[in-house]
PDB file of C-alpha atoms in Angstrom:
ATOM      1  CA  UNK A   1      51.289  69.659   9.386  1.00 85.00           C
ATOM      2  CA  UNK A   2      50.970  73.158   7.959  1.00 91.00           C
ATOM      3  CA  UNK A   3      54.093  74.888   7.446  1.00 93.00           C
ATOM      4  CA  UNK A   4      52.749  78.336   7.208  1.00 91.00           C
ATOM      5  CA  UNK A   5      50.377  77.925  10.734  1.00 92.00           C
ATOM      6  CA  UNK A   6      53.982  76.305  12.243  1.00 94.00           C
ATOM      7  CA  UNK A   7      56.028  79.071  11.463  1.00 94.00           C
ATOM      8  CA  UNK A   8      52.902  81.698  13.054  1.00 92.00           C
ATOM      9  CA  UNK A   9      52.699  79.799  15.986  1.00 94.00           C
ATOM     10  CA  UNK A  10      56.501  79.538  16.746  1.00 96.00           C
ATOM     11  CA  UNK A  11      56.501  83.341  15.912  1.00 95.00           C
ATOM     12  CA  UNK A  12      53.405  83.872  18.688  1.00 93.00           C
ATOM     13  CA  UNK A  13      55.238  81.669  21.221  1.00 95.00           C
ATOM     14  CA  UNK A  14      58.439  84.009  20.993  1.00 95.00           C
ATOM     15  CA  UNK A  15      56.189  86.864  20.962  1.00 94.00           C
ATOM     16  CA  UNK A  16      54.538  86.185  23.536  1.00 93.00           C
ATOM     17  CA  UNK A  17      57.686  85.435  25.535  1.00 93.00           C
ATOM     18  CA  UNK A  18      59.268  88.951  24.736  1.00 94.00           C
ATOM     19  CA  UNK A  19      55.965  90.801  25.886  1.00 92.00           C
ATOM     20  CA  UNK A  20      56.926  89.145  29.022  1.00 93.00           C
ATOM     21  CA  UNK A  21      60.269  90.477  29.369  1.00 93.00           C
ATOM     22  CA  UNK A  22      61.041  92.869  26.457  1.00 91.00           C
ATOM     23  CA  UNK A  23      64.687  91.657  26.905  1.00 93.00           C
ATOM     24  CA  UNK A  24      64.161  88.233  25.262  1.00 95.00           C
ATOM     25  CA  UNK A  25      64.267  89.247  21.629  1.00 96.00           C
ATOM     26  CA  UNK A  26      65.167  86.614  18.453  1.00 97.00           C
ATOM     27  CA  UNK A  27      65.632  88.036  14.664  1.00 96.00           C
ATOM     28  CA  UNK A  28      62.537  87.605  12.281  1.00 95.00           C
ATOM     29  CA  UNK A  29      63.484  87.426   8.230  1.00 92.00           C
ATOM     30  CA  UNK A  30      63.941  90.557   7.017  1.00 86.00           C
ATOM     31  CA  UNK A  31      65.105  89.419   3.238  1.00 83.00           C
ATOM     32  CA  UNK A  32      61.876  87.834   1.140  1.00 79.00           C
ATOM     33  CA  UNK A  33      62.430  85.961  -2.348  1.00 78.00           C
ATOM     34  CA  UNK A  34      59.421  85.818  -4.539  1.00 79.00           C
ATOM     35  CA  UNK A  35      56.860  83.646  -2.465  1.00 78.00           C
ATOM     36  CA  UNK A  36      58.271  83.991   1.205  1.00 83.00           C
ATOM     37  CA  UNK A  37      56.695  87.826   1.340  1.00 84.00           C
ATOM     38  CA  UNK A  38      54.899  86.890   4.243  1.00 88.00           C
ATOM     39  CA  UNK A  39      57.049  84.484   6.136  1.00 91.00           C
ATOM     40  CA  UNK A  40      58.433  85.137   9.698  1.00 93.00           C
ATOM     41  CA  UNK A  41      61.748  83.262   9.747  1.00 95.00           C
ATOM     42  CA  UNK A  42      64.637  82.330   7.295  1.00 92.00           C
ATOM     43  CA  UNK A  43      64.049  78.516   6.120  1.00 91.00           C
ATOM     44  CA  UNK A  44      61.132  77.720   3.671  1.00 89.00           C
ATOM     45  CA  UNK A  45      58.400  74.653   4.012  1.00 90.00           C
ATOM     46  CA  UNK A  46      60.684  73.000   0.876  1.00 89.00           C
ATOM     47  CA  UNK A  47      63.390  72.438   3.049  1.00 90.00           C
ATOM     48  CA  UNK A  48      60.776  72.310   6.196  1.00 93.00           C
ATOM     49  CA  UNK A  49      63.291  74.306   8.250  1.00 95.00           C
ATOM     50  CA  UNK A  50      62.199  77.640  10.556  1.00 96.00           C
ATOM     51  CA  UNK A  51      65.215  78.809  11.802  1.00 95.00           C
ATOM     52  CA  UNK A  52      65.880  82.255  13.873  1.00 97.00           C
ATOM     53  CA  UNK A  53      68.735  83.304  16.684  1.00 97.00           C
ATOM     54  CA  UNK A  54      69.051  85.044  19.275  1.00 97.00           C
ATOM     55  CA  UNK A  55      72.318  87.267  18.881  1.00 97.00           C
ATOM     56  CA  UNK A  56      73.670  89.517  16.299  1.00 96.00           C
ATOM     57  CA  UNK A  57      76.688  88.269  15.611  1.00 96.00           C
ATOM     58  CA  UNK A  58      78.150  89.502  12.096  1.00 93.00           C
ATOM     59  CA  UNK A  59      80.050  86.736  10.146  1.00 92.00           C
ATOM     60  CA  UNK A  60      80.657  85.867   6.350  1.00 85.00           C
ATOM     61  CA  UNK A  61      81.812  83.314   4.252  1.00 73.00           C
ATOM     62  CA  UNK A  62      81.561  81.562   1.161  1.00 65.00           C
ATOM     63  CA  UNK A  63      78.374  78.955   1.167  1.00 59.00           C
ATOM     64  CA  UNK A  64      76.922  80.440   4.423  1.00 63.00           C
ATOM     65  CA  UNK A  65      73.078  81.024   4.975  1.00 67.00           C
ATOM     66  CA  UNK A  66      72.926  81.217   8.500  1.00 79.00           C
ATOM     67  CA  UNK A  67      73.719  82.843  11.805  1.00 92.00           C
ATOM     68  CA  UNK A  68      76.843  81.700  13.771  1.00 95.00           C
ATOM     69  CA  UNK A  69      74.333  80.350  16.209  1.00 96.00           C
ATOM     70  CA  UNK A  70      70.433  79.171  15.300  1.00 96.00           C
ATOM     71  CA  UNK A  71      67.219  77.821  16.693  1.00 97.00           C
ATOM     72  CA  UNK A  72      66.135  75.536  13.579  1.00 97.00           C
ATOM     73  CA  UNK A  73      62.554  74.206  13.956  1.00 97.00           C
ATOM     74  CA  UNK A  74      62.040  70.851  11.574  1.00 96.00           C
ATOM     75  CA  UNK A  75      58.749  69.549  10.191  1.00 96.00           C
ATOM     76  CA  UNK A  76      59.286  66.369   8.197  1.00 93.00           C
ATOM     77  CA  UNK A  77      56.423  63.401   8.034  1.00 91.00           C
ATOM     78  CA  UNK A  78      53.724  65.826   9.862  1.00 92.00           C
ATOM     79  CA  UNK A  79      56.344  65.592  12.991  1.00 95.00           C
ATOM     80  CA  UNK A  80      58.074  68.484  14.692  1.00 96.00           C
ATOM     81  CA  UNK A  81      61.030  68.439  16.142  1.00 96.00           C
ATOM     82  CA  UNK A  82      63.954  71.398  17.029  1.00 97.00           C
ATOM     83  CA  UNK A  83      67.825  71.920  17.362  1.00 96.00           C
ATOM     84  CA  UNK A  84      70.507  74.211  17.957  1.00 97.00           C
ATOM     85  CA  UNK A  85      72.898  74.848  15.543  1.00 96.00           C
ATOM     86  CA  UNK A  86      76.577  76.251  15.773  1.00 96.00           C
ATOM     87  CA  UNK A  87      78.379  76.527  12.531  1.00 94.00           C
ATOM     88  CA  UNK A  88      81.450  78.975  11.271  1.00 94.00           C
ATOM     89  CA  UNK A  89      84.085  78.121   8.559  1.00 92.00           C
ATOM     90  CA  UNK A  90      86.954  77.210   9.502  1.00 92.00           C
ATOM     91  CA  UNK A  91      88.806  79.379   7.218  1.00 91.00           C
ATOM     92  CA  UNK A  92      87.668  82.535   8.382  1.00 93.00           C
ATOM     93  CA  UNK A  93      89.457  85.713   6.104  1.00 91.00           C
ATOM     94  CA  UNK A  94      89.250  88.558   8.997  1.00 93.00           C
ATOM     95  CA  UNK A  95      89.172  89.111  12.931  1.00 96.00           C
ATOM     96  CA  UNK A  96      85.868  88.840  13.320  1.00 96.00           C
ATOM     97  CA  UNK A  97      85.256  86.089  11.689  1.00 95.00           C
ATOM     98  CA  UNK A  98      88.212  84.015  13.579  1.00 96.00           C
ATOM     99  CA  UNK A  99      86.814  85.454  16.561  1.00 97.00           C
ATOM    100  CA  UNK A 100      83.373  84.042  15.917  1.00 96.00           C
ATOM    101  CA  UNK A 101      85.100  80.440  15.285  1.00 96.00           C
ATOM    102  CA  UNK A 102      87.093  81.288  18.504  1.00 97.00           C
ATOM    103  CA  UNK A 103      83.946  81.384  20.290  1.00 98.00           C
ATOM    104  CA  UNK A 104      82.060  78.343  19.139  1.00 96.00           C
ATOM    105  CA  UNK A 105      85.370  76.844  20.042  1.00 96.00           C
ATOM    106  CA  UNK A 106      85.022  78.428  23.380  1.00 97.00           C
ATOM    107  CA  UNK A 107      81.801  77.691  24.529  1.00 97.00           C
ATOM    108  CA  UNK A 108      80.828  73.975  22.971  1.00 96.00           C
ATOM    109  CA  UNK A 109      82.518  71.926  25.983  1.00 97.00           C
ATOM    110  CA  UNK A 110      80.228  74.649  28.027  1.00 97.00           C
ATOM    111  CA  UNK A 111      77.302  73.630  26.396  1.00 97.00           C
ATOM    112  CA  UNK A 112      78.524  70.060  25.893  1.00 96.00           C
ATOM    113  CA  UNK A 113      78.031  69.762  30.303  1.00 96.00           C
ATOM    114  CA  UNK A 114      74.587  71.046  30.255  1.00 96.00           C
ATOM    115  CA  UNK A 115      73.661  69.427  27.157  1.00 96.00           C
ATOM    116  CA  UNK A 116      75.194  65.845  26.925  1.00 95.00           C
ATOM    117  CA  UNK A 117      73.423  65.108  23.741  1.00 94.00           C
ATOM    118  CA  UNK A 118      75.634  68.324  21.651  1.00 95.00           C
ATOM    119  CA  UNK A 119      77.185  66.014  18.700  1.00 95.00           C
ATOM    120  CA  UNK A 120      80.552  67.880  17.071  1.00 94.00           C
ATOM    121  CA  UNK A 121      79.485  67.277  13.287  1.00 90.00           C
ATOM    122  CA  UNK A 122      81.950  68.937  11.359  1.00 87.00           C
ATOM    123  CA  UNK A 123      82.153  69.056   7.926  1.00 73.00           C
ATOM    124  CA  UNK A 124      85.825  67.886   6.833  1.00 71.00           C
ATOM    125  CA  UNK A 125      87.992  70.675   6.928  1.00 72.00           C
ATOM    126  CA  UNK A 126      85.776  73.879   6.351  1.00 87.00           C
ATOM    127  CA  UNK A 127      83.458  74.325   8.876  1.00 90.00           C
ATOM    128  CA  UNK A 128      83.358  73.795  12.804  1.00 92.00           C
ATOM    129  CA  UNK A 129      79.768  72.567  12.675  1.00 94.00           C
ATOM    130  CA  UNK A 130      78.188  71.652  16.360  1.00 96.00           C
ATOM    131  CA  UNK A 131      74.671  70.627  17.147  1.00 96.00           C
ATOM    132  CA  UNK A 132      72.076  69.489  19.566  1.00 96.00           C
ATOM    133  CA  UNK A 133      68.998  67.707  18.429  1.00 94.00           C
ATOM    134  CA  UNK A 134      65.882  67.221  20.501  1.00 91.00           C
ATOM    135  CA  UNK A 135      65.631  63.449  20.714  1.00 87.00           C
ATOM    136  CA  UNK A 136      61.651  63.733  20.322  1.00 92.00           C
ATOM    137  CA  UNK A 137      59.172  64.940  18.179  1.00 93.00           C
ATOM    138  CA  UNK A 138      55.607  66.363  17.957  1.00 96.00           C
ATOM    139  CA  UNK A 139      52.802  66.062  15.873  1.00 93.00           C
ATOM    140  CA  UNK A 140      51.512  69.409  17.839  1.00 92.00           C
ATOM    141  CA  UNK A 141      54.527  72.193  17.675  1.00 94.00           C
ATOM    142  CA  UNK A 142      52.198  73.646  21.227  1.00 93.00           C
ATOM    143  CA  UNK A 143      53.275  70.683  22.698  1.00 95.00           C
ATOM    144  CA  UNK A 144      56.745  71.093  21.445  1.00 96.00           C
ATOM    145  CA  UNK A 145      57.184  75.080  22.459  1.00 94.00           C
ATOM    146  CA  UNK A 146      56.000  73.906  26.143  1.00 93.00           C
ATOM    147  CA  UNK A 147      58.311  71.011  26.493  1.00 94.00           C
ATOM    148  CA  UNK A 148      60.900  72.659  25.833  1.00 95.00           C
ATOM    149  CA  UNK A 149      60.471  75.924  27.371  1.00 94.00           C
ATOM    150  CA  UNK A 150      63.167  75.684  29.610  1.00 94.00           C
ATOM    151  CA  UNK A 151      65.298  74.413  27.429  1.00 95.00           C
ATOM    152  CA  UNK A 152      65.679  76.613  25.379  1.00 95.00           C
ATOM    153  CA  UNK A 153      65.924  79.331  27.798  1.00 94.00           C
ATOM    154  CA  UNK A 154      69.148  77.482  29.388  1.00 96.00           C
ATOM    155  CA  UNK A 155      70.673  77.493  25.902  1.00 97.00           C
ATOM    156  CA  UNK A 156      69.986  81.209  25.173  1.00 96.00           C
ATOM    157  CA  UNK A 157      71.354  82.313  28.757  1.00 96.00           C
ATOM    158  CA  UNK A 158      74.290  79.691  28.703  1.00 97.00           C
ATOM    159  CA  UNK A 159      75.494  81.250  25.671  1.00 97.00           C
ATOM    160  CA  UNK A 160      74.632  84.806  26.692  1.00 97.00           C
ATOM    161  CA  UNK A 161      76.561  84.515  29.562  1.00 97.00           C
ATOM    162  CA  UNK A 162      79.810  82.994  27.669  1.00 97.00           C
ATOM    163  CA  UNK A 163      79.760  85.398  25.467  1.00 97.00           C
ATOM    164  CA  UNK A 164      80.300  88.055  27.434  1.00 97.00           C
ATOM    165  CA  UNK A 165      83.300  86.683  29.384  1.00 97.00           C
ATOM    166  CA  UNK A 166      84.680  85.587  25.687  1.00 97.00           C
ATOM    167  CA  UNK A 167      84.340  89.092  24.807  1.00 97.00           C
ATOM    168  CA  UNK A 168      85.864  90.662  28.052  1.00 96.00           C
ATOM    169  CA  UNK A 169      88.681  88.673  26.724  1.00 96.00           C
ATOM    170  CA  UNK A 170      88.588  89.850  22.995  1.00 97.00           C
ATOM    171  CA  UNK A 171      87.294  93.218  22.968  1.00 95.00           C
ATOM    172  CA  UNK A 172      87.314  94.028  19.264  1.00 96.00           C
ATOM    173  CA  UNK A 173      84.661  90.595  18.739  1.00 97.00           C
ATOM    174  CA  UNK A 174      81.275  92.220  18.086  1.00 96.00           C
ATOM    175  CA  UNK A 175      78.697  90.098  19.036  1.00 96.00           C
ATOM    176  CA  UNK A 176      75.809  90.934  21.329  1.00 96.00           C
ATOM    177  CA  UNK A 177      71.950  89.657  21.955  1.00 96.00           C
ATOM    178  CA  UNK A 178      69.603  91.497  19.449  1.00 96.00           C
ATOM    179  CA  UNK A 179      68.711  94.832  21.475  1.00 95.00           C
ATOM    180  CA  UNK A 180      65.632  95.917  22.058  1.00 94.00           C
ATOM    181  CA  UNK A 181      65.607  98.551  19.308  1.00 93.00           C
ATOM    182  CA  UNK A 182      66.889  96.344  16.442  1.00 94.00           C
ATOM    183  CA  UNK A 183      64.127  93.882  17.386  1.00 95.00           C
ATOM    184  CA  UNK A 184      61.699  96.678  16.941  1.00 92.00           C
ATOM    185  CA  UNK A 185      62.998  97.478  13.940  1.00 92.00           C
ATOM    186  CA  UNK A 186      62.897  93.991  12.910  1.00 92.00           C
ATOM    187  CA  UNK A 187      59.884  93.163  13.349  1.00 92.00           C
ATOM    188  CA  UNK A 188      58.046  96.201  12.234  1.00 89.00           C
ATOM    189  CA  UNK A 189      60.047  95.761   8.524  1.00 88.00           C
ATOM    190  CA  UNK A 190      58.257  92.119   9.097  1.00 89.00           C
ATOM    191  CA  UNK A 191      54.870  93.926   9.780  1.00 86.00           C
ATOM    192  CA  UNK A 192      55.207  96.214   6.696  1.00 84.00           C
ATOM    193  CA  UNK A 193      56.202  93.496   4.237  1.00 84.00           C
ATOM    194  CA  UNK A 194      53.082  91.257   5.506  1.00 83.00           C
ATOM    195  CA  UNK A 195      50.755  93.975   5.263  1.00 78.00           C
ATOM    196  CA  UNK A 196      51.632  94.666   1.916  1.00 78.00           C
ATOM    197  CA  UNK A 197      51.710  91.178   0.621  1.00 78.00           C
ATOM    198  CA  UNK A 198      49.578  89.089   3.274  1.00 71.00           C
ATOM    199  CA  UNK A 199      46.046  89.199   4.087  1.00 65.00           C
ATOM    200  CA  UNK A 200      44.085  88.863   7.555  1.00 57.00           C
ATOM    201  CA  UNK A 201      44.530  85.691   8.017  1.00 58.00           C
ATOM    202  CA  UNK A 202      47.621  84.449   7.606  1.00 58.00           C
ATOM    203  CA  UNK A 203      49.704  87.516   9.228  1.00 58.00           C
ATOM    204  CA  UNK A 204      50.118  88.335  12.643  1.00 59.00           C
ATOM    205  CA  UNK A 205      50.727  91.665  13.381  1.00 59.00           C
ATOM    206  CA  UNK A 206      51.533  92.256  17.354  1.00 60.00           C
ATOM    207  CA  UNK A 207      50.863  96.394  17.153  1.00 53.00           C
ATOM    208  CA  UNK A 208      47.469  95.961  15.455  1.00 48.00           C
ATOM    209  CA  UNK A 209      45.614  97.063  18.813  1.00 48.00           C
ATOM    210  CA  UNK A 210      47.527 100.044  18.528  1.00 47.00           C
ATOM    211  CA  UNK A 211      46.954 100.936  15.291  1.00 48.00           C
ATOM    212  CA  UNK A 212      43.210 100.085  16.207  1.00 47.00           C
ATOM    213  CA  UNK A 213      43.626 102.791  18.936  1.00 48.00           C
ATOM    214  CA  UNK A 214      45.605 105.182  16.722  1.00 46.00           C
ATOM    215  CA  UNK A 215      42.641 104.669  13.947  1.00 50.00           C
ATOM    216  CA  UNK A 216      39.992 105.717  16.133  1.00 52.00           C
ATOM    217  CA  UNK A 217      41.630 108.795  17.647  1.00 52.00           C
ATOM    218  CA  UNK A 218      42.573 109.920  14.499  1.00 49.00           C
ATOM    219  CA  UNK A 219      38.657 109.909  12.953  1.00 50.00           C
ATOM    220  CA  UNK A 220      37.832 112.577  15.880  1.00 55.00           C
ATOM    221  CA  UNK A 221      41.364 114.278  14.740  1.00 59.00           C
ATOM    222  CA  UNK A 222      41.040 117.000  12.216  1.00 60.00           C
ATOM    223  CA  UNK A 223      42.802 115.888   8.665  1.00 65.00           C
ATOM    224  CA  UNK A 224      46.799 116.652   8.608  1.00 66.00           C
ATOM    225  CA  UNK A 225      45.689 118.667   5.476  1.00 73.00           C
ATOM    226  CA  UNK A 226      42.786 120.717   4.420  1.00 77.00           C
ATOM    227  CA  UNK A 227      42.118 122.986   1.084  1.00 78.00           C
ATOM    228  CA  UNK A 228      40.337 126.172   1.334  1.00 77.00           C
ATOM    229  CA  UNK A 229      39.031 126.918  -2.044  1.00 72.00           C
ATOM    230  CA  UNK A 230      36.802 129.276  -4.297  1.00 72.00           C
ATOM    231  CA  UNK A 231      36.905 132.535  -5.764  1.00 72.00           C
ATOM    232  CA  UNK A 232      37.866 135.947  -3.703  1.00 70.00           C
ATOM    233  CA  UNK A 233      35.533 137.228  -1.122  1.00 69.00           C
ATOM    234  CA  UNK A 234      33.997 133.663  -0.581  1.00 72.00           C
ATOM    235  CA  UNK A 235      36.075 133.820   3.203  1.00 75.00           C
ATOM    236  CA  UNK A 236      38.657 131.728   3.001  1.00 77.00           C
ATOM    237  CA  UNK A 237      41.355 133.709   5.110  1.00 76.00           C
ATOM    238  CA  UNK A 238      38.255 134.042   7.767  1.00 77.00           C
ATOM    239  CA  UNK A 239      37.781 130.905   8.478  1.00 81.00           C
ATOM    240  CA  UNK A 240      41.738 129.807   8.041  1.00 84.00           C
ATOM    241  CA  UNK A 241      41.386 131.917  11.624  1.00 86.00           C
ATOM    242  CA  UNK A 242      38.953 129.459  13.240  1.00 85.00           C
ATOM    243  CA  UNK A 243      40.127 126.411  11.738  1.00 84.00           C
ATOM    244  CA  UNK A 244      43.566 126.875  12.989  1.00 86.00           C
ATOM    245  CA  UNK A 245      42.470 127.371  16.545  1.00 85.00           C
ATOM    246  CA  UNK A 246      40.299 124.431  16.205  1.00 82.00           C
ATOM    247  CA  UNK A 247      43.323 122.237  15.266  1.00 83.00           C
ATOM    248  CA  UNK A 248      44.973 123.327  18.518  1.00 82.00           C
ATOM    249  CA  UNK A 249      41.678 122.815  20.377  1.00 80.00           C
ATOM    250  CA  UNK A 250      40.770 126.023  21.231  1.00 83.00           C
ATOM    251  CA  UNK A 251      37.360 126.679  21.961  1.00 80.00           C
ATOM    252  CA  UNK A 252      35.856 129.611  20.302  1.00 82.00           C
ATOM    253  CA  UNK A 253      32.202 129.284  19.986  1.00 79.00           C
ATOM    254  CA  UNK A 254      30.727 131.801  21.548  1.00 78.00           C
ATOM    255  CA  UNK A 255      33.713 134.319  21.370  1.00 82.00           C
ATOM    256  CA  UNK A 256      33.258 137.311  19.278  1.00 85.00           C
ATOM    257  CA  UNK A 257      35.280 137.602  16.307  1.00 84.00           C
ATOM    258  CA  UNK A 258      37.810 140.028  18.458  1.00 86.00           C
ATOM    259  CA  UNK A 259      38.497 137.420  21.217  1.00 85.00           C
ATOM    260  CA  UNK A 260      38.895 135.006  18.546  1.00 86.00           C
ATOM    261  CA  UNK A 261      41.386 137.252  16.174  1.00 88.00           C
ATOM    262  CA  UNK A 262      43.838 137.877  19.566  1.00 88.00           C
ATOM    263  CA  UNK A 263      44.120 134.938  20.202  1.00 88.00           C
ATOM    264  CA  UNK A 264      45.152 133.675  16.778  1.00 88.00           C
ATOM    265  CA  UNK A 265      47.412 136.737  17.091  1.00 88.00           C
ATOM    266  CA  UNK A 266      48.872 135.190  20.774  1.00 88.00           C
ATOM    267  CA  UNK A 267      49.395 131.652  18.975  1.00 87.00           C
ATOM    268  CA  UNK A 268      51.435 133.104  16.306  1.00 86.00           C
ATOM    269  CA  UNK A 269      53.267 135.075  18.934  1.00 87.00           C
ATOM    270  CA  UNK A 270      54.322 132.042  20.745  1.00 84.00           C
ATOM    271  CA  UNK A 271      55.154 130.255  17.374  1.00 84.00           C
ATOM    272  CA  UNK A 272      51.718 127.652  17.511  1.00 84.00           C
ATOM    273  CA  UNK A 273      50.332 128.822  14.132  1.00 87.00           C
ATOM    274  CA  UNK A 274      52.645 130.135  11.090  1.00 81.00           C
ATOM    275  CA  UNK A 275      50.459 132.319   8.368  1.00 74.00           C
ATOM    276  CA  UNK A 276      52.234 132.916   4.896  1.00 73.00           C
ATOM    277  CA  UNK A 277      51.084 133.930   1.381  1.00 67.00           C
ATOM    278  CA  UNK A 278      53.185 133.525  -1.896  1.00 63.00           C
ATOM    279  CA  UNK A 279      52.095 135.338  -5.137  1.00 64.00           C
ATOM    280  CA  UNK A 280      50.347 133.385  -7.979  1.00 64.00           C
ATOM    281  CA  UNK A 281      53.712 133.649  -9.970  1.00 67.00           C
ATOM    282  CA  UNK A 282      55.687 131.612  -7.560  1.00 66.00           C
ATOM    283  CA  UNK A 283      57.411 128.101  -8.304  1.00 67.00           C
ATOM    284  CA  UNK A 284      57.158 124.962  -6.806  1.00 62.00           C
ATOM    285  CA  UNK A 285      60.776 125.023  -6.142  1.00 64.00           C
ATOM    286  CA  UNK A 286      61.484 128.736  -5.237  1.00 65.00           C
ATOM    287  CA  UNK A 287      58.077 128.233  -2.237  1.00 62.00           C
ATOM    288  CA  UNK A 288      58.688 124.848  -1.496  1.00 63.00           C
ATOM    289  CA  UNK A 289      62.420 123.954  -2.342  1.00 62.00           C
ATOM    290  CA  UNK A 290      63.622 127.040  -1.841  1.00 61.00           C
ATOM    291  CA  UNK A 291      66.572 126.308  -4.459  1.00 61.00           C
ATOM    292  CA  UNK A 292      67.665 128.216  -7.438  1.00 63.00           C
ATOM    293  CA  UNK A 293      70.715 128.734  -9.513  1.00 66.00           C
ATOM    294  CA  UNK A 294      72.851 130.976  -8.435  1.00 70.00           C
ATOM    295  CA  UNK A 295      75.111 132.758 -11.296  1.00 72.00           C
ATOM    296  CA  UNK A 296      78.838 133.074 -10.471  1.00 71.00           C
ATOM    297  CA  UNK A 297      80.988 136.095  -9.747  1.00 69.00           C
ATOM    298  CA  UNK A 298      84.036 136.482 -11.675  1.00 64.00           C
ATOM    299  CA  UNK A 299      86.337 135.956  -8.665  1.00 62.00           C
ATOM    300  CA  UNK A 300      84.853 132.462  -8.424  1.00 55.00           C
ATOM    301  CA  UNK A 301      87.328 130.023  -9.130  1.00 54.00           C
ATOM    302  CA  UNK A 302      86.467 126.131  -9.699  1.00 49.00           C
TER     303      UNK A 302
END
């Protein structure tokens, strides 16, 4: 079983189900160690784990790599197989931290009556470790994704809907389900990464129809910048008239060179087009930067 086609497929499933309702969002790895440039999720195909959540909930302690609560996907002998995970120390060192223990605390017996099978498998005396583990496995993670399809959507509303009557009961406790706007965010860091270190086949990149649109509009699109060059007299400033009005798609051809020069004059009126000369002598900085020293008065004090 491939790791690397796993991990694309789970990522397509999600996908797929957030196109569906832009509301369902899950975190994508936005931290890559030499090697995992291109991968989707935290987790890596040593350890055979794909792991992702569903909520932003900010915790910290010593030792831990994961989110208070996780989806783990687990390949081992060319099987498949998936759990949820709930884990916080149990010596948490601030508010939200105890809050996020609090809550885990809260809403296991919760899950516990819609899932019979969630195991308390805490580790001695430092963590509050819960889990539920999918009894079967899969050679095919399709067959897996739409098994368990509604599933996992119990789990992800259950806990939604706990943790919002946990927080209307501890207001300070920031924890919410990824918005739509982080997950944007998320994902298009994702996008950026793979496209620098991937290649076309082993990314997947959800917005590449739009860029494919985007591309095509912009090769009837005039260049964001264009150089007039060549010695004095050779019309430069002439046709700096005619290629701004082009840019703002007005149609000249035909016009005489009157018609054309008022209305240049109108768009610069109305702020459209902005015409400026500097003298040969000018900086970078004092054209560009505007910025220059400025030598203090006497009654300056420091």
């Amino acid at each position: 079983m491939n790791y690397n086609k796993v991990e694309k497929e789970i990522f397509e499933w999600l996908y797929k189900k957030h196109k569906e309702n832009n509301e369902f969002t899950f975190s994508v790895r936005q931290k890559a160690s030499k090697g995992s440039e291109t991968a989707y999720f935290i987790g890596s195909e040593q350890n055979g784990h794909i792991g992702t959540t569903f909520w932003e909930i900010p915790i910290a302690s010593p030792g831990a790599k994961s989110d208070l609560i996780n989806l783990f996907f687990i390949i081992k002998n060319d099987r498949i197989r998936y759990k949820f995970q709930l884990i916080q120390t149990t010596e948490p060192h601030d508010q939200q931290n105890q809050f996020a223990l609090d809550f885990i605390r809260f809403v296991s017996p919760k899950i516990k009556t819609a899932f019979p099978n969630l195991v308390n498998k805490s580790r001695g005396k430092d963590r509050e470790y819960y889990e539920i583990m999918d009894e079967h496995s899969y050679n095919d993670v399709t067959e897996l994704l739409e098994s368990n399809t509604d599933k996992i959507s119990e789990f992800v509303k259950l806990v939604s809907d706990q943790l919002e009557e946990f927080k209307s009961q501890h207001t300070d406790f920031k924890a919410n389900r990824i918005s739509i706007q982080k997950f944007e965010e998320m994902i298009d860091k994702m996008e950026k990464r793979q496209f620098q270190y991937g290649s076309e086949n082993d990314i997947f990149t959800p917005n590449r129809d739009k860029e494919k649109e985007v591309n095509n509009n912009s090769k009837n699109s005039p260049p964001l910048n264009q150089i007039l060059y060549g010695p004095p007299g050779t019309g430069k400033t002439y046709n700096t008239i005619n290629m701004a009005l082009n840019i703002l798609g007005e149609e000249i051809e035909g016009n005489s060179r009157k018609d054309i020069k008022e209305r240049f004059d109108e768009l610069m009126k109305e702020g459209q087009i902005m015409f400026t000369t500097f003298h040969q002598s000018m900086s970078y900085e004092d054209f560009i930067e505007g910025i220059k020293p400025v030598k203090p008065s006497g009654e300056d004090k420091f």
